Every structure is written in C-alpha cells, then in structure tokens.
Coordinates of C-alpha atoms in Angstrom, one line a residue:
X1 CA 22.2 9.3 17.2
X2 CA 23.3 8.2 13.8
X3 CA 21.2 10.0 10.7
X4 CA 20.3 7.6 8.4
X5 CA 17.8 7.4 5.2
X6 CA 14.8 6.6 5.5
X7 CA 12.1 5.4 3.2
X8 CA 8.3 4.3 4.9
X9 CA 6.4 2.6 2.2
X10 CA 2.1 2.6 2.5
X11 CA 0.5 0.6 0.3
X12 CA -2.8 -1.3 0.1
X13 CA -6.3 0.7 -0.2
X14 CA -6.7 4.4 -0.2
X15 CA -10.0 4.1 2.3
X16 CA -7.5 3.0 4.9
X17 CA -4.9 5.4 4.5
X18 CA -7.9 8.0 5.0
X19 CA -8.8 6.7 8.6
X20 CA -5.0 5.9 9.9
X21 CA -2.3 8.4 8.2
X22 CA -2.4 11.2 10.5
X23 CA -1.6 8.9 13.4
X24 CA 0.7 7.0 11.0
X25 CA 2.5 10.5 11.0
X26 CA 2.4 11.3 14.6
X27 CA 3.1 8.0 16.2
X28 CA 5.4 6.6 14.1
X29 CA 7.1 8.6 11.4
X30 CA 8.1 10.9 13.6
X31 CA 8.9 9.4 16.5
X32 CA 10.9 6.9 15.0
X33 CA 13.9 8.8 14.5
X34 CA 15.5 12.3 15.5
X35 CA 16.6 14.1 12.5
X36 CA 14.1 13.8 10.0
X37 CA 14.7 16.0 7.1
X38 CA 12.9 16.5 3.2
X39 CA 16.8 14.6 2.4
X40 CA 16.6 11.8 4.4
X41 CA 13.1 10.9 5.3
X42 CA 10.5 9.6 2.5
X43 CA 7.4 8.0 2.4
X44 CA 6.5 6.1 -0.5
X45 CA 2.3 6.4 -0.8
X46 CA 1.1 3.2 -2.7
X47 CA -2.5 3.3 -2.7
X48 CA -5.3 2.3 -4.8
X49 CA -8.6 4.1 -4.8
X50 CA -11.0 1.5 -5.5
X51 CA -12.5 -1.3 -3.3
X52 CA -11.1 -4.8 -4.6
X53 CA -14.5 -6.7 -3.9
X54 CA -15.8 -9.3 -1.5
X55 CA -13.0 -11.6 0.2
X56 CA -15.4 -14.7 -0.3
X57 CA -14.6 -16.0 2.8
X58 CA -16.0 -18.4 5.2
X59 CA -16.5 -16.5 9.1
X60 CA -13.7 -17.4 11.2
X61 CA -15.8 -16.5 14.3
X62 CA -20.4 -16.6 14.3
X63 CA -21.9 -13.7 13.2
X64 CA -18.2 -12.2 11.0
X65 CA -18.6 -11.1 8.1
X66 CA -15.5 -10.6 5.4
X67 CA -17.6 -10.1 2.3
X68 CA -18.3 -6.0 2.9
X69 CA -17.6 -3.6 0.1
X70 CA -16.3 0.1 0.7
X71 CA -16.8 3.0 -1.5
X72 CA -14.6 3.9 -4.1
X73 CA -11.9 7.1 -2.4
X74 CA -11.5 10.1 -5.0
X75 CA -7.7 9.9 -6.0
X76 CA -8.4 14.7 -5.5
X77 CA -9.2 13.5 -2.4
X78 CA -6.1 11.5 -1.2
X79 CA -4.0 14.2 -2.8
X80 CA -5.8 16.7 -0.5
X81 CA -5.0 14.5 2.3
X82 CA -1.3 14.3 1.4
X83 CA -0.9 18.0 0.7
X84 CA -2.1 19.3 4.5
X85 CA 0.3 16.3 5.8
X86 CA 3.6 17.9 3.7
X87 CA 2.5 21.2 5.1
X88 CA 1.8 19.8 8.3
X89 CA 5.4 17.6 8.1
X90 CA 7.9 19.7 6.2
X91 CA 10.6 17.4 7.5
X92 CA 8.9 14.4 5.0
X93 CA 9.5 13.7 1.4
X94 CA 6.1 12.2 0.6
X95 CA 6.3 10.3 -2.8
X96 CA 2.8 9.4 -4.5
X97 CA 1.8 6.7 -6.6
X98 CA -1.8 6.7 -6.5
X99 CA -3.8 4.5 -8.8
X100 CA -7.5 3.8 -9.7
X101 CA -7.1 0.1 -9.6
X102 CA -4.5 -2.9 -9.8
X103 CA -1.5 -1.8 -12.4
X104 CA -2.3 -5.5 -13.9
X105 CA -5.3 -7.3 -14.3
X106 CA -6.3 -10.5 -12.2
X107 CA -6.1 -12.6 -15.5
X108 CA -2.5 -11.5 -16.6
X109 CA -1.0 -12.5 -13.0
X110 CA -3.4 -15.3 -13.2
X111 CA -1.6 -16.8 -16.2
X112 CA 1.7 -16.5 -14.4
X113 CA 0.8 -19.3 -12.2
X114 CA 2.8 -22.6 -14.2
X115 CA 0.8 -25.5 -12.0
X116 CA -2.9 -24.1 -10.4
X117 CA -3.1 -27.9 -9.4
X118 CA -0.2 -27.2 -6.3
X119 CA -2.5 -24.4 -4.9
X120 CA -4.9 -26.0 -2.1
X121 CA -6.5 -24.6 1.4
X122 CA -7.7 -21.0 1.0
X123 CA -5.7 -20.7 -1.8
X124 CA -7.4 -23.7 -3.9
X125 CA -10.3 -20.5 -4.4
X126 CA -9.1 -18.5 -7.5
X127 CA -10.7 -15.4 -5.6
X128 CA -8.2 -16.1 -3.1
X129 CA -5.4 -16.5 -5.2
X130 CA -5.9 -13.5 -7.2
X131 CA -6.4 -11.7 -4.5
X132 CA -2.6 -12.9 -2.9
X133 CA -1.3 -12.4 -6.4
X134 CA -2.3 -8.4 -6.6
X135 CA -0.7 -8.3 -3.2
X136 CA 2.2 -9.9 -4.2
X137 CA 2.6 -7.8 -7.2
X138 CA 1.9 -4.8 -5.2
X139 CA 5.4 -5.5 -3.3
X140 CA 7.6 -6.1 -6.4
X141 CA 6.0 -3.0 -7.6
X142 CA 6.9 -1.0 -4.7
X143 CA 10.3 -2.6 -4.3
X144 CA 10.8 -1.0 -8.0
X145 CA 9.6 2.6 -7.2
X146 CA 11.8 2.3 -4.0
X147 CA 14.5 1.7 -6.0
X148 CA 13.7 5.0 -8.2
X149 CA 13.4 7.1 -5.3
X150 CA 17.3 5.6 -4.1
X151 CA 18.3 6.4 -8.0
X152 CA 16.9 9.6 -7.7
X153 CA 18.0 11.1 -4.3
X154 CA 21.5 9.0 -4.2
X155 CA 21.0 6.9 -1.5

C-alpha cells in the first residue's frame, strides 16, 4: 500500500462533533488507510461553539421542525474531548481551530453579495443566505489553514 498524506478536515458546530467524533475516529480515520502516523495523518478540527440560531424554515414533511436551538458547547470542553482522542490516537496530528462564533459577521459577507436581486427560492430569505454565506466562508477559511498545515509539515 502506498503511504500518502493525509489531512481530514471537521468543521461546522462543536455540539455535533461532541456526539459523532469518536466514531469519526474509529470508523473512518483509521480504517481508511494502513500506516497512519503523527507525519502523515492530520485532522484539521474547525468548530464553532455556539448554536447559529433557528433555520427559519418551512417543514419539508408534517409535524418537522427545523427551527430548534442547541446550547452553546464550552470551547475547555471540546479541548478535553480532543486531548483523550490524541492520547487515545497517537498515530493522528489533530490541528484545532476552535472558535466562539463566525470569524466574520453576517453583515460583512452580507455586503459582499454585488446583486441580492439574482438570489430567489430558499435563498430569496436573507436568513438563508447568510446562513449559506458563513458556510461558504467556513470552506475558504479552512482551505487556508489547510494550506498552513501543508506549509508547515512540507507536504
């Protein structure tokens, strides 16, 4: 089997991460690929810690609701979490970047939009919108701390 590098990126709300990373670890990480070592194997830990609000939208199916809220996760928490899993999983570089909210407000990626007029469906709802557009950011921002981590371990 070839060795390769390897770099898992998790990102989106800490409260998940909570519930589904030590099966993350033992399903996947690990499975994936023989050979995992701290200089080859990384996972890149992009979480927030607060709850982004209700979705605002309509039930796809009778009686769903997508409007719930979630308690805000302690960022000591999450970084007990990821300490047992590097002791648990020496053979994985874990790389944190855990915040307390979005890096950039709603407004500032708001005002990036040139033409709100060429938005329309789900998308026509600014909560939607803003909601896409911290998602979308959240992917060029890990694409840039990906590219750090490369930098950093010459890969």
């Amino acid at each position: 089997m070839t060795k390769c590098n390897k770099i898992f990126v998790l990102l989106g709300g800490a409260r998940t991460f909570l519930e589904c990373f030590e099966s993350f670890c033992k399903r996947m990480l690990l499975n994936l690929f023989e050979d995992n070592t701290k200089e080859n194997t990384y996972v890149l830990l992009y979480l927030k810690t607060d709850d982004p609000g209700p979705k605002n939208q309509s039930p796809t199916r009778k009686g769903a609701n997508w409007n719930h809220t979630y308690c805000d996760v302690s960022s000591q928490n999450i970084h007990s979490l990821i300490d047992e899993m590097e002791k648990k999983y020496p053979s994985v570089n874990f790389v944190r970047h855990i915040i307390p909210s979005n890096e950039k407000t709603d407004d500032e990626l708001f005002e990036l939009i040139p033409n709100r007029n060429v938005y329309y469906d789900w998308l026509s709802n600014d909560v939607q919108l803003k909601r896409a557009l911290q998602q979308a950011y959240n992917y060029q921002r890990c694409d840039e701390l990906i590219k750090i981590i490369e930098i950093q371990n010459n890969i």
